[in-house]
CSV table of C-alpha atoms in Angstrom, one decimal:
chain,number,residue,atom,x,y,z
A,1,MET,CA,17.9,14.2,-11.8
A,2,LYS,CA,18.0,17.9,-13.1
A,3,ILE,CA,20.0,19.1,-15.4
A,4,ASN,CA,22.7,21.5,-15.3
A,5,SER,CA,21.6,24.6,-16.4
A,6,GLU,CA,25.1,25.4,-17.4
A,7,THR,CA,25.5,22.3,-19.8
A,8,LYS,CA,23.5,21.7,-22.9
A,9,TYR,CA,23.1,18.3,-24.3
A,10,CYS,CA,22.3,17.2,-27.7
A,11,GLN,CA,18.7,16.4,-28.3
A,12,THR,CA,19.2,13.2,-29.9
A,13,CYS,CA,21.7,11.0,-28.1
A,14,GLY,CA,21.9,13.2,-24.7
A,15,ILE,CA,26.3,13.9,-24.9
A,16,PRO,CA,27.1,17.5,-23.7
A,17,LEU,CA,27.1,19.7,-26.0
A,18,ASP,CA,31.3,21.6,-26.7
A,19,ILE,CA,29.9,24.8,-29.0
A,20,ASP,CA,30.9,27.9,-28.9
A,21,TYR,CA,27.1,29.8,-29.4
A,22,THR,CA,29.0,33.5,-30.2
A,23,ASN,CA,30.4,31.8,-33.5
A,24,LEU,CA,29.0,29.3,-34.7
A,25,LYS,CA,30.1,27.9,-38.0
A,26,GLU,CA,27.5,27.2,-40.6
A,27,GLY,CA,25.7,24.6,-40.7
A,28,GLN,CA,26.4,23.5,-37.2
A,29,ASN,CA,23.0,23.5,-35.0
A,30,GLU,CA,23.2,25.0,-31.0
A,31,GLU,CA,20.5,21.5,-30.2
A,32,TYR,CA,22.6,18.8,-31.4
A,33,CYS,CA,25.6,17.5,-32.2
A,34,ASP,CA,27.4,17.2,-35.4
A,35,TYR,CA,26.6,13.5,-34.9
A,36,CYS,CA,23.0,13.3,-34.5
A,37,LEU,CA,22.2,16.2,-37.0
A,38,LYS,CA,24.5,17.1,-40.1
A,39,ASN,CA,23.8,20.0,-42.4
A,40,GLY,CA,19.7,20.4,-41.2
A,41,VAL,CA,19.3,16.4,-41.5
A,42,LYS,CA,19.0,14.8,-38.8
A,43,LEU,CA,20.9,11.6,-39.5
A,44,TYR,CA,19.6,8.9,-36.2
A,45,ASP,CA,16.2,9.3,-35.1
A,46,PHE,CA,16.4,6.2,-32.6
A,47,SER,CA,13.7,5.3,-29.5
A,48,MET,CA,15.0,6.2,-25.8
A,49,ASP,CA,15.5,2.3,-25.5
A,50,TYR,CA,17.7,1.6,-28.6
A,51,LEU,CA,19.7,4.7,-28.3
A,52,LEU,CA,20.4,3.3,-23.8
A,53,TYR,CA,20.9,0.0,-25.5
A,54,LEU,CA,23.9,1.5,-28.3
A,55,TRP,CA,25.9,4.0,-25.4
A,56,GLY,CA,25.7,0.6,-23.3
A,57,LEU,CA,27.8,-1.1,-25.8
A,58,PHE,CA,29.9,1.3,-27.3
A,59,PRO,CA,30.4,3.4,-24.2
A,60,GLU,CA,34.5,4.3,-25.3
A,61,GLU,CA,33.0,6.7,-28.1
A,62,TYR,CA,31.0,8.6,-24.9
A,63,ASN,CA,34.0,8.5,-23.1
A,64,LYS,CA,36.4,9.7,-25.5
A,65,GLU,CA,34.0,12.6,-27.4
A,66,VAL,CA,33.2,14.0,-23.5
A,67,GLY,CA,36.7,12.8,-21.0
A,68,THR,CA,34.9,10.4,-19.3
A,69,ASN,CA,35.8,7.0,-17.8
A,70,TYR,CA,31.9,5.6,-18.0
A,71,THR,CA,31.2,1.5,-17.8
A,72,SER,CA,28.4,0.4,-19.7
A,73,THR,CA,26.4,0.1,-16.3
A,74,GLU,CA,27.2,3.6,-15.4
A,75,LEU,CA,26.8,5.3,-18.8
A,76,ARG,CA,23.5,3.5,-18.9
A,77,GLU,CA,21.9,5.0,-15.6
A,78,VAL,CA,23.7,8.4,-16.2
A,79,LEU,CA,21.3,8.6,-19.8
A,80,THR,CA,18.6,6.7,-18.1
A,81,LYS,CA,18.6,10.0,-15.7
A,82,ARG,CA,19.5,12.6,-18.1
A,83,LEU,CA,17.1,12.1,-21.7
A,84,PRO,CA,13.8,12.2,-19.6
A,85,GLU,CA,14.6,16.0,-18.7
A,86,ILE,CA,16.3,16.6,-22.2
A,87,LYS,CA,13.1,18.9,-23.7
A,88,ARG,CA,12.9,17.2,-27.1
A,89,TRP,CA,12.7,13.5,-24.9
A,90,LYS,CA,10.7,15.1,-23.1
A,91,GLN,CA,7.6,16.0,-25.6
A,92,LYS,CA,7.9,12.8,-27.0
A,93,ILE,CA,7.2,11.5,-23.6
A,94,ASN,CA,4.0,13.3,-23.4
A,95,THR,CA,3.0,13.1,-27.0
A,96,ALA,CA,3.1,9.6,-26.7
A,97,HIS,CA,1.2,8.9,-23.3
A,98,LEU,CA,-1.0,11.1,-24.5
A,99,GLN,CA,-1.4,8.5,-27.9
A,100,TYR,CA,-1.4,5.6,-25.3
A,101,GLU,CA,-4.4,6.6,-23.2
A,102,LEU,CA,-6.5,7.4,-26.4
A,103,ILE,CA,-5.8,4.1,-27.5
A,104,ILE,CA,-6.6,2.5,-24.2
A,105,LYS,CA,-10.0,4.5,-24.1
A,106,VAL,CA,-10.9,2.5,-27.5
A,107,GLN,CA,-9.5,-0.8,-26.4
A,108,GLU,CA,-11.6,-0.3,-23.1
A,109,TYR,CA,-14.9,0.3,-25.2
A,110,ILE,CA,-13.9,-2.8,-27.6
A,111,ASN,CA,-13.4,-5.2,-23.9
A,112,ARG,CA,-17.2,-3.4,-23.5
A,113,HIS,CA,-18.5,-3.6,-27.0
A,114,LEU,CA,-16.6,-6.2,-28.1
A,115,PHE,CA,-19.2,-8.8,-29.6
A,116,ASP,CA,-21.2,-5.3,-31.1
A,117,ASP,CA,-20.9,-3.7,-34.9
A,118,LEU,CA,-17.1,-1.8,-34.1
A,119,ASP,CA,-15.3,-0.2,-37.7
A,120,SER,CA,-12.7,2.4,-37.1
A,121,GLU,CA,-15.0,5.8,-37.9
A,122,LYS,CA,-16.8,4.5,-35.0
A,123,LEU,CA,-13.6,3.9,-32.5
A,124,ALA,CA,-12.1,6.9,-34.3
A,125,GLN,CA,-14.9,8.9,-33.0
A,126,VAL,CA,-14.2,7.3,-29.1
A,127,ALA,CA,-10.7,8.7,-29.8
A,128,GLY,CA,-12.0,12.2,-30.7
A,129,ILE,CA,-9.3,11.5,-33.5
A,130,SER,CA,-10.0,11.7,-37.5
A,131,LYS,CA,-10.0,8.2,-39.1
A,132,PHE,CA,-6.6,8.1,-41.0
A,133,HIS,CA,-4.8,8.9,-37.5
A,134,PHE,CA,-6.9,6.7,-35.5
A,135,ARG,CA,-5.9,4.0,-37.8
A,136,ARG,CA,-2.1,4.5,-38.2
A,137,LEU,CA,-2.1,5.6,-33.7
A,138,PHE,CA,-3.4,2.2,-33.4
A,139,LYS,CA,-1.2,0.1,-34.7
A,140,ALA,CA,1.5,1.7,-33.5
A,141,VAL,CA,0.2,1.1,-30.1
A,142,SER,CA,-1.4,-1.9,-29.8
A,143,GLY,CA,1.0,-4.0,-32.8
A,144,GLU,CA,-2.1,-5.1,-34.5
A,145,SER,CA,-4.0,-3.4,-37.1
A,146,LEU,CA,-8.0,-2.3,-35.7
A,147,GLY,CA,-8.9,-5.4,-37.7
A,148,LYS,CA,-6.8,-8.3,-37.1
A,149,TYR,CA,-7.5,-7.1,-33.4
A,150,ILE,CA,-10.7,-6.9,-32.5
A,151,LEU,CA,-10.7,-10.4,-34.4
A,152,ARG,CA,-8.0,-11.9,-32.3
A,153,LEU,CA,-10.1,-11.0,-29.2
A,154,ARG,CA,-13.5,-12.1,-30.1
A,155,LEU,CA,-11.4,-15.9,-30.9
A,156,GLU,CA,-9.8,-16.0,-27.8
A,157,TYR,CA,-12.9,-15.4,-26.1
A,158,ILE,CA,-15.1,-17.6,-28.0
A,159,ALA,CA,-12.0,-20.4,-27.4
A,160,PHE,CA,-11.8,-19.6,-23.8
A,161,LYS,CA,-15.8,-20.1,-23.5
A,162,LEU,CA,-15.4,-23.5,-26.0
A,163,ILE,CA,-12.6,-24.8,-22.4
A,164,SER,CA,-14.4,-23.2,-20.0
A,165,THR,CA,-18.1,-24.3,-20.4
A,166,ASP,CA,-20.5,-26.5,-22.4
A,167,THR,CA,-22.1,-24.8,-23.9
A,168,SER,CA,-22.9,-25.5,-27.5
A,169,VAL,CA,-21.6,-24.0,-30.4
A,170,PRO,CA,-25.5,-22.7,-31.6
A,171,GLU,CA,-26.1,-21.8,-28.5
A,172,LEU,CA,-22.4,-20.0,-27.9
A,173,LEU,CA,-23.2,-17.5,-31.1
A,174,GLY,CA,-26.9,-16.8,-30.3
A,175,GLN,CA,-24.9,-15.5,-27.3
A,176,ILE,CA,-22.3,-13.5,-28.3
A,177,ASN,CA,-24.4,-12.5,-31.7
A,178,TYR,CA,-21.4,-13.9,-34.2
A,179,GLN,CA,-22.3,-13.9,-37.9
A,180,ASN,CA,-23.0,-17.7,-38.6
A,181,LYS,CA,-21.3,-21.0,-37.6
A,182,HIS,CA,-19.3,-21.3,-41.1
A,183,THR,CA,-17.6,-17.8,-40.5
A,184,LEU,CA,-17.0,-18.8,-37.8
A,185,SER,CA,-15.6,-22.0,-38.3
A,186,ARG,CA,-13.5,-20.5,-41.1
A,187,ALA,CA,-12.3,-17.3,-38.5
A,188,PHE,CA,-11.8,-20.1,-35.8
A,189,LYS,CA,-9.5,-23.0,-38.0
A,190,SER,CA,-7.3,-19.9,-39.3
A,191,TYR,CA,-6.5,-18.8,-36.3
A,192,PHE,CA,-5.9,-22.0,-33.9
A,193,ASN,CA,-5.0,-24.8,-36.7
A,194,CYS,CA,-7.7,-27.3,-35.9
A,195,SER,CA,-11.2,-27.6,-36.1
A,196,ILE,CA,-13.5,-25.7,-33.1
A,197,SER,CA,-14.3,-30.1,-31.9
A,198,GLU,CA,-10.7,-30.6,-32.1
A,199,PHE,CA,-9.8,-27.6,-30.0
A,200,ARG,CA,-12.3,-28.7,-27.1
A,201,LYS,CA,-11.3,-32.6,-27.3
A,202,LYS,CA,-7.8,-30.8,-27.2
A,203,HIS,CA,-7.9,-28.8,-23.7
A,204,SER,CA,-10.6,-31.3,-22.4
A,205,HIS,CA,-8.4,-31.9,-19.1
A,206,ALA,CA,-5.6,-30.5,-17.8
A,207,CYS,CA,-4.7,-33.7,-16.3
A,208,PRO,CA,-5.9,-37.5,-15.8
A,209,GLU,CA,-8.7,-37.9,-13.9
A,210,GLY,CA,-8.8,-34.5,-12.8
A,211,LYS,CA,-6.2,-35.0,-10.5
A,212,ASN,CA,-5.4,-31.6,-8.6
A,213,PRO,CA,-1.1,-30.8,-10.0
A,214,VAL,CA,0.5,-28.5,-7.3
A,215,ARG,CA,-1.0,-27.8,-3.6
A,216,ILE,CA,-3.3,-25.3,-3.4
A,217,GLU,CA,-6.8,-24.7,-1.6
A,218,TRP,CA,-9.7,-22.8,-3.0
A,219,SER,CA,-13.0,-21.7,-1.5
A,220,ILE,CA,-16.1,-19.5,-2.5
A,221,GLU,CA,-15.6,-15.6,-1.2
A,222,LYS,CA,-17.9,-12.8,-1.7
A,223,VAL,CA,-15.5,-10.2,-2.4
A,224,PRO,CA,-15.6,-5.9,-2.5
A,225,HIS,CA,-14.9,-3.8,-4.8
A,226,MET,CA,-10.8,-3.0,-5.2
A,227,ARG,CA,-9.8,0.1,-6.4
A,228,ILE,CA,-6.2,-0.4,-8.1
A,229,ALA,CA,-3.4,2.0,-9.0
A,230,TYR,CA,-1.4,0.1,-12.3
A,231,LEU,CA,1.0,0.2,-14.7
A,232,LYS,CA,0.5,-1.4,-18.0
A,233,LEU,CA,2.9,-4.3,-19.5
A,234,GLU,CA,4.3,-2.6,-22.5
A,235,ARG,CA,4.8,-5.0,-26.0
A,236,THR,CA,8.7,-5.4,-25.1
A,237,SER,CA,11.2,-8.1,-26.3
A,238,ASN,CA,12.7,-8.1,-23.2
A,239,ILE,CA,8.9,-8.6,-21.0
A,240,ASN,CA,10.4,-10.2,-17.9
A,241,HIS,CA,12.6,-6.9,-18.0
A,242,SER,CA,9.9,-5.1,-18.8
A,243,PHE,CA,8.1,-7.3,-15.4
A,244,SER,CA,10.8,-6.7,-13.0
A,245,VAL,CA,10.9,-2.7,-13.8
A,246,LEU,CA,6.8,-2.2,-13.6
A,247,TRP,CA,7.3,-4.4,-10.1
A,248,LYS,CA,10.3,-1.7,-8.7
A,249,GLN,CA,8.2,1.0,-9.4
A,250,ILE,CA,5.3,-0.6,-7.5
A,251,LEU,CA,6.6,-1.2,-4.5
A,252,GLN,CA,8.6,2.2,-4.2
A,253,PHE,CA,5.2,3.3,-4.8
A,254,SER,CA,3.8,1.6,-2.3
A,255,GLU,CA,6.6,2.3,0.6
A,256,ARG,CA,6.6,6.0,-0.2
A,257,TYR,CA,3.2,6.1,1.2
A,258,ARG,CA,2.8,3.2,3.4
A,259,LEU,CA,0.4,0.8,1.7
A,260,SER,CA,1.0,-2.3,2.8
A,261,SER,CA,0.5,-1.2,6.4
A,262,LYS,CA,-2.9,0.3,5.7
A,263,GLY,CA,-3.9,-3.7,4.4
A,264,CYS,CA,-2.9,-2.7,0.4
A,265,LYS,CA,-2.6,-5.9,-2.1
A,266,TYR,CA,-0.2,-6.2,-4.5
A,267,VAL,CA,-2.0,-7.2,-7.9
A,268,SER,CA,-1.5,-8.2,-10.8
A,269,LEU,CA,-4.2,-8.0,-13.5
A,270,THR,CA,-4.8,-10.1,-16.9
A,271,LEU,CA,-7.0,-8.7,-19.2
A,272,ASP,CA,-7.1,-11.9,-21.7
A,273,TYR,CA,-7.5,-15.5,-21.6
A,274,PRO,CA,-5.0,-17.9,-19.8
A,275,LEU,CA,-3.6,-20.8,-22.0
A,276,ILE,CA,-5.5,-19.1,-25.1
A,277,THR,CA,-3.4,-15.6,-25.4
A,278,LEU,CA,-0.4,-15.2,-26.7
A,279,GLU,CA,2.2,-13.6,-24.4
A,280,GLU,CA,3.4,-10.8,-26.9
A,281,HIS,CA,-0.4,-10.7,-27.1
A,282,SER,CA,-1.5,-10.1,-23.9
A,283,ARG,CA,-2.5,-7.2,-21.7
A,284,PHE,CA,-1.2,-7.5,-18.8
A,285,MET,CA,-1.1,-4.8,-15.3
A,286,VAL,CA,0.1,-5.1,-12.3
A,287,GLY,CA,-0.1,-2.8,-9.3
A,288,VAL,CA,-1.4,-1.9,-5.6
A,289,THR,CA,-5.3,-1.8,-3.9
A,290,LEU,CA,-5.6,1.5,-2.8
A,291,PRO,CA,-7.1,2.7,0.1
A,292,PRO,CA,-10.7,4.9,-0.2
A,293,SER,CA,-10.5,8.6,-1.3
A,294,PHE,CA,-6.8,8.0,-1.9
A,295,LYS,CA,-6.0,10.4,-4.6
A,296,THR,CA,-5.4,9.2,-8.2
A,297,PRO,CA,-0.9,9.1,-8.2
A,298,LYS,CA,0.2,10.1,-11.4
A,299,GLY,CA,1.7,7.9,-14.1
A,300,PHE,CA,-1.0,5.4,-12.9
A,301,GLY,CA,-3.6,4.3,-14.4
A,302,ILE,CA,-6.9,3.1,-11.8
A,303,TYR,CA,-8.3,-0.1,-12.8
A,304,GLU,CA,-12.0,-0.7,-10.4
A,305,ILE,CA,-12.6,-4.5,-10.1
A,306,PRO,CA,-16.2,-4.7,-9.3
A,307,SER,CA,-17.2,-6.4,-5.9
A,308,GLY,CA,-19.1,-9.9,-6.5
A,309,GLU,CA,-18.0,-14.0,-5.6
A,310,TYR,CA,-15.3,-15.7,-6.7
A,311,ALA,CA,-13.4,-18.5,-6.7
A,312,ILE,CA,-10.4,-17.6,-4.4
A,313,PHE,CA,-7.0,-20.5,-5.4
A,314,ARG,CA,-4.0,-19.7,-2.6
A,315,PHE,CA,-1.0,-21.3,-4.7
A,316,LYS,CA,2.3,-21.8,-2.2
A,317,GLY,CA,5.3,-22.4,-4.5
A,318,LEU,CA,7.1,-20.4,-7.3
A,319,TYR,CA,5.6,-17.7,-9.9
A,320,HIS,CA,6.3,-19.8,-12.8
A,321,GLU,CA,4.6,-22.5,-11.4
A,322,LEU,CA,1.2,-20.8,-11.9
A,323,ASN,CA,0.5,-22.0,-15.6
A,324,ARG,CA,0.0,-25.5,-14.7
A,325,VAL,CA,-2.4,-23.5,-11.3
A,326,TYR,CA,-4.6,-22.0,-14.0
A,327,ARG,CA,-4.7,-25.6,-16.2
A,328,HIS,CA,-6.3,-26.9,-13.1
A,329,ILE,CA,-8.8,-24.3,-12.8
A,330,TYR,CA,-9.8,-24.2,-16.3
A,331,LEU,CA,-9.9,-27.2,-17.8
A,332,ASP,CA,-10.5,-29.7,-14.1
A,333,TRP,CA,-12.1,-27.8,-11.7
A,334,LEU,CA,-14.1,-25.4,-13.5
A,335,PRO,CA,-16.1,-27.6,-15.9
A,336,THR,CA,-17.3,-29.6,-12.6
A,337,SER,CA,-17.6,-27.5,-9.9
A,338,ASP,CA,-21.5,-25.9,-9.8
A,339,TYR,CA,-20.5,-22.4,-11.0
A,340,THR,CA,-19.3,-20.8,-14.3
A,341,LEU,CA,-17.4,-17.8,-15.0
A,342,ARG,CA,-18.4,-13.7,-14.6
A,343,GLU,CA,-17.3,-11.6,-17.2
A,344,PRO,CA,-14.6,-9.4,-14.8
A,345,PHE,CA,-11.4,-10.7,-15.9
A,346,THR,CA,-9.8,-12.4,-13.4
A,347,PHE,CA,-6.7,-11.2,-10.7
A,348,GLU,CA,-4.1,-12.2,-8.7
A,349,THR,CA,-2.9,-11.0,-5.2
A,350,TYR,CA,0.2,-11.5,-3.5
A,351,VAL,CA,0.3,-12.4,0.0
A,352,ASN,CA,4.7,-11.8,-0.1
A,353,THR,CA,6.9,-10.7,-1.8
A,354,PRO,CA,10.3,-13.1,-3.1
A,355,GLU,CA,12.1,-9.9,-1.7
A,356,LYS,CA,11.5,-10.8,1.6
A,357,THR,CA,10.5,-14.1,1.4
A,358,PRO,CA,11.9,-17.8,-0.1
A,359,ALA,CA,10.8,-18.8,-3.5
A,360,SER,CA,9.0,-22.1,-2.5
A,361,GLU,CA,7.1,-19.9,0.2
A,362,LEU,CA,5.5,-17.9,-1.8
A,363,LEU,CA,1.6,-16.9,-1.6
A,364,THR,CA,-0.2,-16.3,-4.3
A,365,ASP,CA,-3.8,-16.2,-4.8
A,366,ILE,CA,-5.8,-16.4,-7.9
A,367,TYR,CA,-10.1,-14.9,-7.9
A,368,ILE,CA,-11.9,-16.1,-10.4
A,369,PRO,CA,-14.7,-14.2,-11.2
A,370,ILE,CA,-17.9,-16.6,-10.8
A,371,ILE,CA,-22.0,-17.5,-10.2
A,372,LYS,CA,-23.9,-20.4,-9.6
A,373,LYS,CA,-24.9,-22.5,-13.2
A,374,GLU,CA,-28.7,-22.3,-13.4
A,375,LYS,CA,-30.3,-25.7,-12.9
């Protein structure tokens, strides 16, 4: 939506301004309404999401001021299109994108060097900004301090290894170069509220005798390299809404370039460990595979899934049952199989979509990166 060039809008709330620019009153600003700026002082500085939420609660205030008759839904739709086109919000959005990309770059570095010596000075250099600014920016984007973030990822990695392999704690410490067993034990118990042995015992089986709890078929296949255009699920108070918004964008993008007809697949990728990482901390991407030489679409990230051997589990049924499938895979199938995990992350592809398929007929393929266990 292009803004009417003859109409000026408040740079904060987006309300049309009724100002005589040839006769500005003392203290009046030509870019803000009197509700948002008074005598040079900003009275409100909400996020765009919260601003849309507020206008939706009080559409009558907007209608009274502007002379319209919008419902809550209509007003939110109008402002959802208008605000990103306003100069101030454009600047904030562009700045937020740049900051977000910097932190994503650092998080990817942390993923690759999780058990190396990581400190704010080194990671600030990766981001290309000062150490002081980096610390504040990292917490603002990720919701956690750098130290807590790294410690959590390390402990969750160790926890996942404990339940998905039979590796002993001393062996695991040797593999990951953790400080020592006593330091790990204290940190582990503080985070998971139980000892390492209790945690392993608690997660020893998903169900009695490893019985398959859901309709599921599996195969071992060599999977070629995949290139994915993705959007990342942000921290939010309404994760289901955010998830549906992302999928809508992915579907629109796919339809625009007719990617489905080119054999491309819808994909979701989790960078964390099922059954362990809390939902609010999960790093989750949704996307679509791209044909060779397809240009990177604006606004999307690119993730490369390496080729390799995968255990592929096909599940038929409701998406909310997938957690049960993961429990079976990691706690029953994997420990008793001839395979162990490789490092690349698990991902899912969707054979059909809810828009055109009854929920009970939905097909999801879960890809688990594996290698043969050493004899």
